[in-house]
PDB file of C-alpha atoms in Angstrom:
ATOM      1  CA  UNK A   6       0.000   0.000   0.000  1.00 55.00           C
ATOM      2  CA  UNK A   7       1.636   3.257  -1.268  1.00 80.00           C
ATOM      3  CA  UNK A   8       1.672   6.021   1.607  1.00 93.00           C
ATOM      4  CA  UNK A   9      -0.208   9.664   1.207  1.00 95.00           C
ATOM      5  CA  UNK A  10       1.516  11.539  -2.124  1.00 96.00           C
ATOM      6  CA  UNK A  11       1.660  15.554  -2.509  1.00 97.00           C
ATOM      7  CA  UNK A  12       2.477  17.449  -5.470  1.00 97.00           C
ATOM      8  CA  UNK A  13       4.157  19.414  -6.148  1.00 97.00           C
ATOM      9  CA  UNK A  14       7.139  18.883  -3.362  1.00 96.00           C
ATOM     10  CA  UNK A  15       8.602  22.236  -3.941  1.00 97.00           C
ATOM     11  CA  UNK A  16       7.257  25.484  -5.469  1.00 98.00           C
ATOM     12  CA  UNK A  17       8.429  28.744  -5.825  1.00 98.00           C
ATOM     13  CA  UNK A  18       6.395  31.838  -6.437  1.00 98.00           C
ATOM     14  CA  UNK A  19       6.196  34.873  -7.024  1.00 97.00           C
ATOM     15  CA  UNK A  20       2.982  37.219  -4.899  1.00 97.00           C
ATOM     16  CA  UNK A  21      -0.602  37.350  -5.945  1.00 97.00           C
ATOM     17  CA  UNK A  22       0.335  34.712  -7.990  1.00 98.00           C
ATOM     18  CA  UNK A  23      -1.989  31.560  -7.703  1.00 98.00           C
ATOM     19  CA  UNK A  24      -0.876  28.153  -6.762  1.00 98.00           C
ATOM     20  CA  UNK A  25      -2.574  24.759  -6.708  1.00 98.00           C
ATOM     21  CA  UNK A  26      -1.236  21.705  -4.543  1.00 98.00           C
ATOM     22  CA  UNK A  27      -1.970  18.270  -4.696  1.00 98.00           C
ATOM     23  CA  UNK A  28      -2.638  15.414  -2.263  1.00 98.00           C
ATOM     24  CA  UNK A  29      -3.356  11.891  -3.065  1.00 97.00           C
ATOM     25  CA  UNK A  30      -4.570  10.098  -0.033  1.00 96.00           C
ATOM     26  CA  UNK A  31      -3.975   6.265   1.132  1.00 94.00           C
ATOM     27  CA  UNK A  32      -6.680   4.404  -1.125  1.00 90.00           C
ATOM     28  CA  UNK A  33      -9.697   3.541   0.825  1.00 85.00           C
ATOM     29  CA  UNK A  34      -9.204   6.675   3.581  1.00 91.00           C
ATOM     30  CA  UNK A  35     -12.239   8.553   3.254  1.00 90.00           C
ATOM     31  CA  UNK A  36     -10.836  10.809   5.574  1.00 92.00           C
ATOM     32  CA  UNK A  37      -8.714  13.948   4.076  1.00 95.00           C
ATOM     33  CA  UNK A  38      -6.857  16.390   6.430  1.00 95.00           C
ATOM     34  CA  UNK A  39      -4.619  19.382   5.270  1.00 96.00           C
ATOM     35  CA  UNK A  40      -2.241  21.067   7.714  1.00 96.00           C
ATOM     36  CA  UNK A  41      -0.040  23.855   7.401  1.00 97.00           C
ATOM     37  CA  UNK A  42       3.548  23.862   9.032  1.00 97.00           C
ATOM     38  CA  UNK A  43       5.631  27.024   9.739  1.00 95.00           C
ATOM     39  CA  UNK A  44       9.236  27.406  11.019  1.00 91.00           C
ATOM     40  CA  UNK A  45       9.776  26.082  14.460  1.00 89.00           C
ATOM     41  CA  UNK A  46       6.004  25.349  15.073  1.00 92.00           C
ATOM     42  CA  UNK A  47       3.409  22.397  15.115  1.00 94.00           C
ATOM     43  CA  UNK A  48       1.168  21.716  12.134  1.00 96.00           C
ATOM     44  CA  UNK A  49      -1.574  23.316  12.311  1.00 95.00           C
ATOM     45  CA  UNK A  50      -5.219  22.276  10.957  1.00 94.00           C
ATOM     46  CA  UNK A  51      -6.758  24.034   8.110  1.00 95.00           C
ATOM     47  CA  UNK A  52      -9.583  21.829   6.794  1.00 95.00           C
ATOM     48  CA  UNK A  53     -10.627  18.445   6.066  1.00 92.00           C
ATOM     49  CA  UNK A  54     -13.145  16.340   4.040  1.00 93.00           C
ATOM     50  CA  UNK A  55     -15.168  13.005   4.914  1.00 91.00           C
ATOM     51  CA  UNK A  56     -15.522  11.633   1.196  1.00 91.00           C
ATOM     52  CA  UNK A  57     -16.117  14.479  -1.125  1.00 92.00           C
ATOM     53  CA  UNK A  58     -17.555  16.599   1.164  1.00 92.00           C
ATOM     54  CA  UNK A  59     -15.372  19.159   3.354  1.00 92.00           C
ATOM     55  CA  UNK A  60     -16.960  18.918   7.277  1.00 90.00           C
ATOM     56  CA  UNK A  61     -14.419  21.823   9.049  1.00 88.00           C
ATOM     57  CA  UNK A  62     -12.279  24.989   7.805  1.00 90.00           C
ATOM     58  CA  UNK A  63     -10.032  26.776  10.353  1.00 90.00           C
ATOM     59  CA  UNK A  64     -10.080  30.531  10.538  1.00 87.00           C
ATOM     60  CA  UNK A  65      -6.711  30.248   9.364  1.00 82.00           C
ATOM     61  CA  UNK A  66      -8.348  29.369   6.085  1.00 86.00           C
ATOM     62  CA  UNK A  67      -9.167  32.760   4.637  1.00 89.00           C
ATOM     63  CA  UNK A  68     -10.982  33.332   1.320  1.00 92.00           C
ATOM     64  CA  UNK A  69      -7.926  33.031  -0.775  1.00 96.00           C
ATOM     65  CA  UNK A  70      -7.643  29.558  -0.108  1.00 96.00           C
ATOM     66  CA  UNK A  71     -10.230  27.307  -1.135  1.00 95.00           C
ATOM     67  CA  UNK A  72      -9.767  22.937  -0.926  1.00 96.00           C
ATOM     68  CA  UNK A  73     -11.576  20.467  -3.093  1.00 96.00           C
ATOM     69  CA  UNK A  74     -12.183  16.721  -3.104  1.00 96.00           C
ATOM     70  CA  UNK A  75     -13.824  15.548  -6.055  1.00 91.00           C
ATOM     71  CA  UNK A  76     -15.185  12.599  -5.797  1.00 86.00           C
ATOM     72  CA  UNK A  77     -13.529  11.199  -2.668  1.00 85.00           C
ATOM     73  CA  UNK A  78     -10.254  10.499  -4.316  1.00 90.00           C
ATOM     74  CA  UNK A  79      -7.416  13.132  -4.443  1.00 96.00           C
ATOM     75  CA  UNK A  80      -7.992  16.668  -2.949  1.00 97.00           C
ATOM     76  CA  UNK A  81      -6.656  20.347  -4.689  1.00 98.00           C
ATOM     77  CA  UNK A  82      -5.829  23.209  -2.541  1.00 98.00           C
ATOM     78  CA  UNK A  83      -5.472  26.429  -3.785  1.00 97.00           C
ATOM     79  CA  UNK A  84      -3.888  29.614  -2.676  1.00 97.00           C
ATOM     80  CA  UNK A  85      -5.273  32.594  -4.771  1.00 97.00           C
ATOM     81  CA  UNK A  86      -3.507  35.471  -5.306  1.00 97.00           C
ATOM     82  CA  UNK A  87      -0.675  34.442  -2.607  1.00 97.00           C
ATOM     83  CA  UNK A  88       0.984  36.343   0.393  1.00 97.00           C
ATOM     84  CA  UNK A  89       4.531  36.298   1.565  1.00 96.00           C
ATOM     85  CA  UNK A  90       2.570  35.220   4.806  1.00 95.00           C
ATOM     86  CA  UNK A  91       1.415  31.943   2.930  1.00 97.00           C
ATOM     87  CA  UNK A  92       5.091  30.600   2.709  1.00 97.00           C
ATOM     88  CA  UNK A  93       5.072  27.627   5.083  1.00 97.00           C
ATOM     89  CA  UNK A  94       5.110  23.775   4.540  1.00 97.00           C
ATOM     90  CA  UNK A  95       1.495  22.640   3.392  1.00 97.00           C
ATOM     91  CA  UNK A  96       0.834  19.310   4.540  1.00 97.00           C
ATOM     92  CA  UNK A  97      -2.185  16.483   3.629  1.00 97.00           C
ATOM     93  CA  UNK A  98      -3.011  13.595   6.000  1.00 95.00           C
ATOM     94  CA  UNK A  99      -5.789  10.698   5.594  1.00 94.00           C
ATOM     95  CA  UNK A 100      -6.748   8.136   7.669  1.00 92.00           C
ATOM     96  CA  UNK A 101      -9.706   5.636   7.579  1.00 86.00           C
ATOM     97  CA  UNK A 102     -11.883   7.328  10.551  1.00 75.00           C
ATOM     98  CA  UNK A 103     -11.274   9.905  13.208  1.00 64.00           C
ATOM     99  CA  UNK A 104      -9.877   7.331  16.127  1.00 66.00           C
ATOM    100  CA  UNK A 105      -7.226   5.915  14.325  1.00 74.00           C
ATOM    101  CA  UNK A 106      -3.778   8.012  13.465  1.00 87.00           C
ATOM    102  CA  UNK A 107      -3.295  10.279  10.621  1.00 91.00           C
ATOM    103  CA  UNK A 108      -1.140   9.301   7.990  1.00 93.00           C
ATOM    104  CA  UNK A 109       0.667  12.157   6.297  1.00 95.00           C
ATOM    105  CA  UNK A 110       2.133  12.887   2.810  1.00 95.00           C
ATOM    106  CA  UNK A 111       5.832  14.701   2.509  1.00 94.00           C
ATOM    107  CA  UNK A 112       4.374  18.570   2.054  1.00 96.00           C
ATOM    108  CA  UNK A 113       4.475  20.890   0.136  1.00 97.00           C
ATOM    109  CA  UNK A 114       7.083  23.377   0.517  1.00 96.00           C
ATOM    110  CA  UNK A 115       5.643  26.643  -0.728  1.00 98.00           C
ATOM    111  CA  UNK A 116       7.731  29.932  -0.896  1.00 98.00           C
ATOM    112  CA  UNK A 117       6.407  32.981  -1.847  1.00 98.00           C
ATOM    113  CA  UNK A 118       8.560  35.861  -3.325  1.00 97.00           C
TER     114      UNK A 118
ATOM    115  CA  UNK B  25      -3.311  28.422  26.875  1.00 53.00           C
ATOM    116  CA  UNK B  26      -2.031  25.773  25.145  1.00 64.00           C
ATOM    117  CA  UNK B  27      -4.037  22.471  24.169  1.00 92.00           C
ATOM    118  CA  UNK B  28      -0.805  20.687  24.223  1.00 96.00           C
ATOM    119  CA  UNK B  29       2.706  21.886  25.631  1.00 96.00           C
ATOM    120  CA  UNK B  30       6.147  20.455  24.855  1.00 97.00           C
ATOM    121  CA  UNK B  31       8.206  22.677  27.115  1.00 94.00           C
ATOM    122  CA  UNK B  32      11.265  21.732  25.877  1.00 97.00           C
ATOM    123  CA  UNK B  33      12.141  23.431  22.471  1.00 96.00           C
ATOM    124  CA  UNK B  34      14.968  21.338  22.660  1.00 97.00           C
ATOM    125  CA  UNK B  35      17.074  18.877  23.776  1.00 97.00           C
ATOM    126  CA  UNK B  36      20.912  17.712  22.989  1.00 97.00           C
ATOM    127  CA  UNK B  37      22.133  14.158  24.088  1.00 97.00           C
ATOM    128  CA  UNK B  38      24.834  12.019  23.764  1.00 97.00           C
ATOM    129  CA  UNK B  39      24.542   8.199  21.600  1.00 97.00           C
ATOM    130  CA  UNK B  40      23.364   5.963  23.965  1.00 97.00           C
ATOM    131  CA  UNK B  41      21.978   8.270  26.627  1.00 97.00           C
ATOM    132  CA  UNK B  42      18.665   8.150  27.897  1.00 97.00           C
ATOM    133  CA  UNK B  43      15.698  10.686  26.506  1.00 98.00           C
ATOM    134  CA  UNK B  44      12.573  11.471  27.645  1.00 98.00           C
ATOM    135  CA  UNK B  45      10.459  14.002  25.918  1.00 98.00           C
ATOM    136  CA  UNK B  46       7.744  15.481  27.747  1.00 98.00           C
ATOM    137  CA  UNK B  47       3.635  16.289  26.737  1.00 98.00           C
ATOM    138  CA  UNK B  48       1.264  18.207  28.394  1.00 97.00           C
ATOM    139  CA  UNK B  49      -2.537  18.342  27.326  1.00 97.00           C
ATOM    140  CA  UNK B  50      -5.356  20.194  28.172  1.00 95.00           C
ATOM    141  CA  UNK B  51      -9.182  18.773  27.213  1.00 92.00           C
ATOM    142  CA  UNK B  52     -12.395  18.544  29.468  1.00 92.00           C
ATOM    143  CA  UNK B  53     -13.296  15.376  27.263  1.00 90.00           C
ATOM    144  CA  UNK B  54     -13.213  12.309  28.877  1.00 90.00           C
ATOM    145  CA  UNK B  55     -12.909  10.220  25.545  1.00 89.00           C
ATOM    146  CA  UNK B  56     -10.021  11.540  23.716  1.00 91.00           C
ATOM    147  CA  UNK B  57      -6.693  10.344  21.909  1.00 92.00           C
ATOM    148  CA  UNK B  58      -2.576  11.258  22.111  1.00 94.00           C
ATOM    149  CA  UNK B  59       0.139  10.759  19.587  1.00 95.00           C
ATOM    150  CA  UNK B  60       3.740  11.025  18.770  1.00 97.00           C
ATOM    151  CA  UNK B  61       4.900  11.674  15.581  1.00 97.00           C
ATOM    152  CA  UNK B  62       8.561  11.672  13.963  1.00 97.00           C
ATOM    153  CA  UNK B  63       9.504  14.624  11.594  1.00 96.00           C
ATOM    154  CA  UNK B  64      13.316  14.110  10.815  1.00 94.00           C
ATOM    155  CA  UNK B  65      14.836  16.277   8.186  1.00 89.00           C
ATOM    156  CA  UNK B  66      13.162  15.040   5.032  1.00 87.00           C
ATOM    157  CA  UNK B  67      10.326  16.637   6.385  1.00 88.00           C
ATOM    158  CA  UNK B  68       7.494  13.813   6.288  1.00 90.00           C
ATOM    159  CA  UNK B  69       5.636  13.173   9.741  1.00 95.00           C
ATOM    160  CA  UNK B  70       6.052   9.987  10.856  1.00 95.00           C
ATOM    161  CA  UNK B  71       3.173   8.491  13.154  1.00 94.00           C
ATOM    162  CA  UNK B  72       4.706   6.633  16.647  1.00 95.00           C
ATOM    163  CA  UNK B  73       2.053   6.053  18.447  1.00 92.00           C
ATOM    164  CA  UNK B  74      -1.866   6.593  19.601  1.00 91.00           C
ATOM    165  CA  UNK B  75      -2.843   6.075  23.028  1.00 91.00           C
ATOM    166  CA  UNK B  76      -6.864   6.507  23.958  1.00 90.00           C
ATOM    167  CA  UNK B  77      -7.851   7.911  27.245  1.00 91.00           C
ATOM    168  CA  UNK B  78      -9.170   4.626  28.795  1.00 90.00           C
ATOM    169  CA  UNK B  79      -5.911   2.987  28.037  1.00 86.00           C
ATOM    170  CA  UNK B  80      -3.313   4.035  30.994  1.00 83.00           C
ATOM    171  CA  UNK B  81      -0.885   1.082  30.560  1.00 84.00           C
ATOM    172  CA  UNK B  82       2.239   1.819  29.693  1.00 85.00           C
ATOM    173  CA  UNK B  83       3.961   0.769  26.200  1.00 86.00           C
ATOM    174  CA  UNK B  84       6.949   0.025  25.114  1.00 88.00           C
ATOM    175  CA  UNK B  85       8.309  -0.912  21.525  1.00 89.00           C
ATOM    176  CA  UNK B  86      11.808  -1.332  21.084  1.00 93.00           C
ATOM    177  CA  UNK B  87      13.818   1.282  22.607  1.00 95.00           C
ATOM    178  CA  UNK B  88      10.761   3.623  22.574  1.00 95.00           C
ATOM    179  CA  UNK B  89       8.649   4.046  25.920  1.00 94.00           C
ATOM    180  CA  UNK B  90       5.346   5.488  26.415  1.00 94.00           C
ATOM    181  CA  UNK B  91       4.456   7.137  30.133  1.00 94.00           C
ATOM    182  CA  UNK B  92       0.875   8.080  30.061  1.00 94.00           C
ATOM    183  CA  UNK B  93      -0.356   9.287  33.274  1.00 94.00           C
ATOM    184  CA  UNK B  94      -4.261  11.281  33.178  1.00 93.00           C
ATOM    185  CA  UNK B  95      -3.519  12.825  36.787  1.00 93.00           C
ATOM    186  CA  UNK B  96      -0.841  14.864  35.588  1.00 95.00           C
ATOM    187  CA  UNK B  97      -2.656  15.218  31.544  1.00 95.00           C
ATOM    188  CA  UNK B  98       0.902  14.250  30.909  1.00 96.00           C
ATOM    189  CA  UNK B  99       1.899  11.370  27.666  1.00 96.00           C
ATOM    190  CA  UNK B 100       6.176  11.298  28.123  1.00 97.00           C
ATOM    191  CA  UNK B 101       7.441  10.310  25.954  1.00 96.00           C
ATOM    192  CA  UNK B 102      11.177   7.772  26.262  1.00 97.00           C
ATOM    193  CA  UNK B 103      13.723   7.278  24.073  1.00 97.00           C
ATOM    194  CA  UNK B 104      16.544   4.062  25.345  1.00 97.00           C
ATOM    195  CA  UNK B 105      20.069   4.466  24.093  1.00 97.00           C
ATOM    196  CA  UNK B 106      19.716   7.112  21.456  1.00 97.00           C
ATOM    197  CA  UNK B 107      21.107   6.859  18.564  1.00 97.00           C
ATOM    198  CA  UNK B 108      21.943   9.370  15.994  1.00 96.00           C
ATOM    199  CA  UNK B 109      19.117   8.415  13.584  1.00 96.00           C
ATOM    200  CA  UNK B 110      16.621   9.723  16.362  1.00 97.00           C
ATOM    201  CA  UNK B 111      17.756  13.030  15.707  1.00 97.00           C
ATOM    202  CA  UNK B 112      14.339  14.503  14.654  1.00 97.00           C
ATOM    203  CA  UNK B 113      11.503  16.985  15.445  1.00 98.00           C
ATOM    204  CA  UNK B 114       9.025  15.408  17.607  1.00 98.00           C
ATOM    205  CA  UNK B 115       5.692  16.323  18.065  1.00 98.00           C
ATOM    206  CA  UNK B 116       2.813  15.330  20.556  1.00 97.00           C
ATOM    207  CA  UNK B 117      -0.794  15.880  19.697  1.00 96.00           C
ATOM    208  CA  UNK B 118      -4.052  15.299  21.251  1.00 94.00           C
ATOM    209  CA  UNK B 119      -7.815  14.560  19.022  1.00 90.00           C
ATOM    210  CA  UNK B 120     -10.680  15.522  21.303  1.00 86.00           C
ATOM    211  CA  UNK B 121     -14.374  16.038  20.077  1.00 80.00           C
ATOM    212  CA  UNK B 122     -13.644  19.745  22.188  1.00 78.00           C
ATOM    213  CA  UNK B 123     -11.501  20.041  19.439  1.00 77.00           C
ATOM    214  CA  UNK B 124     -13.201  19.019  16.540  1.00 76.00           C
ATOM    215  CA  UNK B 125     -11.570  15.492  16.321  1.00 70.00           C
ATOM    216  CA  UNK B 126      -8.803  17.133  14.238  1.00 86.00           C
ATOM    217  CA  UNK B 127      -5.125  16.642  15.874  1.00 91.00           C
ATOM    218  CA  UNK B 128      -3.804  19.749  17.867  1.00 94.00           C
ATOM    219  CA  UNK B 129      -0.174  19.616  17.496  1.00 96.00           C
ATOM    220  CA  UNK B 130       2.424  20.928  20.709  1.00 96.00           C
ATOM    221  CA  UNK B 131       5.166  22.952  19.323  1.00 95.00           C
ATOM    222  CA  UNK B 132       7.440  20.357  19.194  1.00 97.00           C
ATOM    223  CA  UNK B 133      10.703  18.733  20.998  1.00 98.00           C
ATOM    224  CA  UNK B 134      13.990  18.972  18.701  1.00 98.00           C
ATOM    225  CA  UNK B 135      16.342  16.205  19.480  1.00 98.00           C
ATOM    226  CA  UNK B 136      20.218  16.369  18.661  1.00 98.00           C
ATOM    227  CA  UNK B 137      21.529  13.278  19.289  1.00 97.00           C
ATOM    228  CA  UNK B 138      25.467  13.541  19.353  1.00 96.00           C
ATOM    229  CA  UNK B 139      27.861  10.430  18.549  1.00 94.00           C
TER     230      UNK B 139
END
């Protein structure tokens, strides 16, 4: 069974551009988590999606970024018109139901300019 | 305040010394759940271990120890003979309905592990 997947692992932007990340979860977790990591500090939650459909947003989650899930499979989040505020490591974890552990992907490393 | 506290940013050892790593949680729940996770440099968080709040035993797995002890809301965290490849980040992190059932992450421990 092939662990959680992100693409890409790196990107490099330049401000109010948009960017688009990519998670591909463990087959058959219909649970969906994204985090995002900044220097020195825990991850922290911004969303997450039972299936298709997404069940919590953090505050942190402003309406620049938006997260999809079609179809229950791989999820998309995207950062609209970016920040140099949004540079941080953007992480995606799934796992099967809420008691077990989350299993996360590598990140995305994003870097705004 | 915090939901979880690691109050050590972090820690420096020598190979083969002992490590413990230490968690502090907060949550009125009485059902809730505590892990450990890995992040060495690569980046990728590695999952250690889940411990529910009914479960008080102690674990251990290989040179890694688990103290969890719901009088102090404390889940320590022990590392046996270090070895350089534990150098890492490690977090603690605590899933509680209060919360949302998402994980709330401490700060995190770093460990240098010296040879």
């Amino acid at each position: 069974d092939t662990g959680v997947s992100q693409n890409p692992r790196h990107k490099i932007t330049k401000r109010g551009q948009n960017v688009t990340f990519r998670c591909d979860p463990i087959s058959e977790h219909n649970r969906l988590y994204w985090y995002r990591q900044t220097l020195g500090q825990g991850p922290e939650f911004l969303t997450y999606f039972q299936n298709e459909a997404q069940l919590e947003k953090s505050r942190l989650l402003s309406d620049r970024f938006s997260a999809e899930r079609p179809k229950g499979s791989f999820s998309t989040l995207e950062i609209q018109r970016t920040e140099q505020g949004d540079s941080a490591m953007y992480l995606c974890a799934s796992s099967p139901n809420y008691v077990v552990a989350q299993y996360f992907g590598p990140g995305t490393r994003l870097l705004v300019l | 305040a915090q939901k979880v506290t690691q109050a050590q940013t972090e820690i420096s050892v020598v190979e083969k010394e002992d490590v413990t790593l230490d968690c502090v949680y907060e949550t009125r729940d009485t059902t809730y759940y505590l892990f450990w996770y890995k992040q060495p440099p690569s980046g990728e968080l590695v999952f250690l271990i889940r411990r529910n709040s009914f479960d008080e035993q102690n674990e251990i797995s290989g040179r890694y120890s688990w103290n969890f002890q719901k009088s102090t809301s404390s889940f320590n965290f022990t590392i046996t003979a270090s070895q350089v490849v534990d150098s890492a980040v490690y977090f603690c992190a605590l899933s509680a309905s209060e919360y949302g059932n998402k994980l709330v992450f401490g700060a995190g421990t770093i460990l240098r592990v010296k040879s």
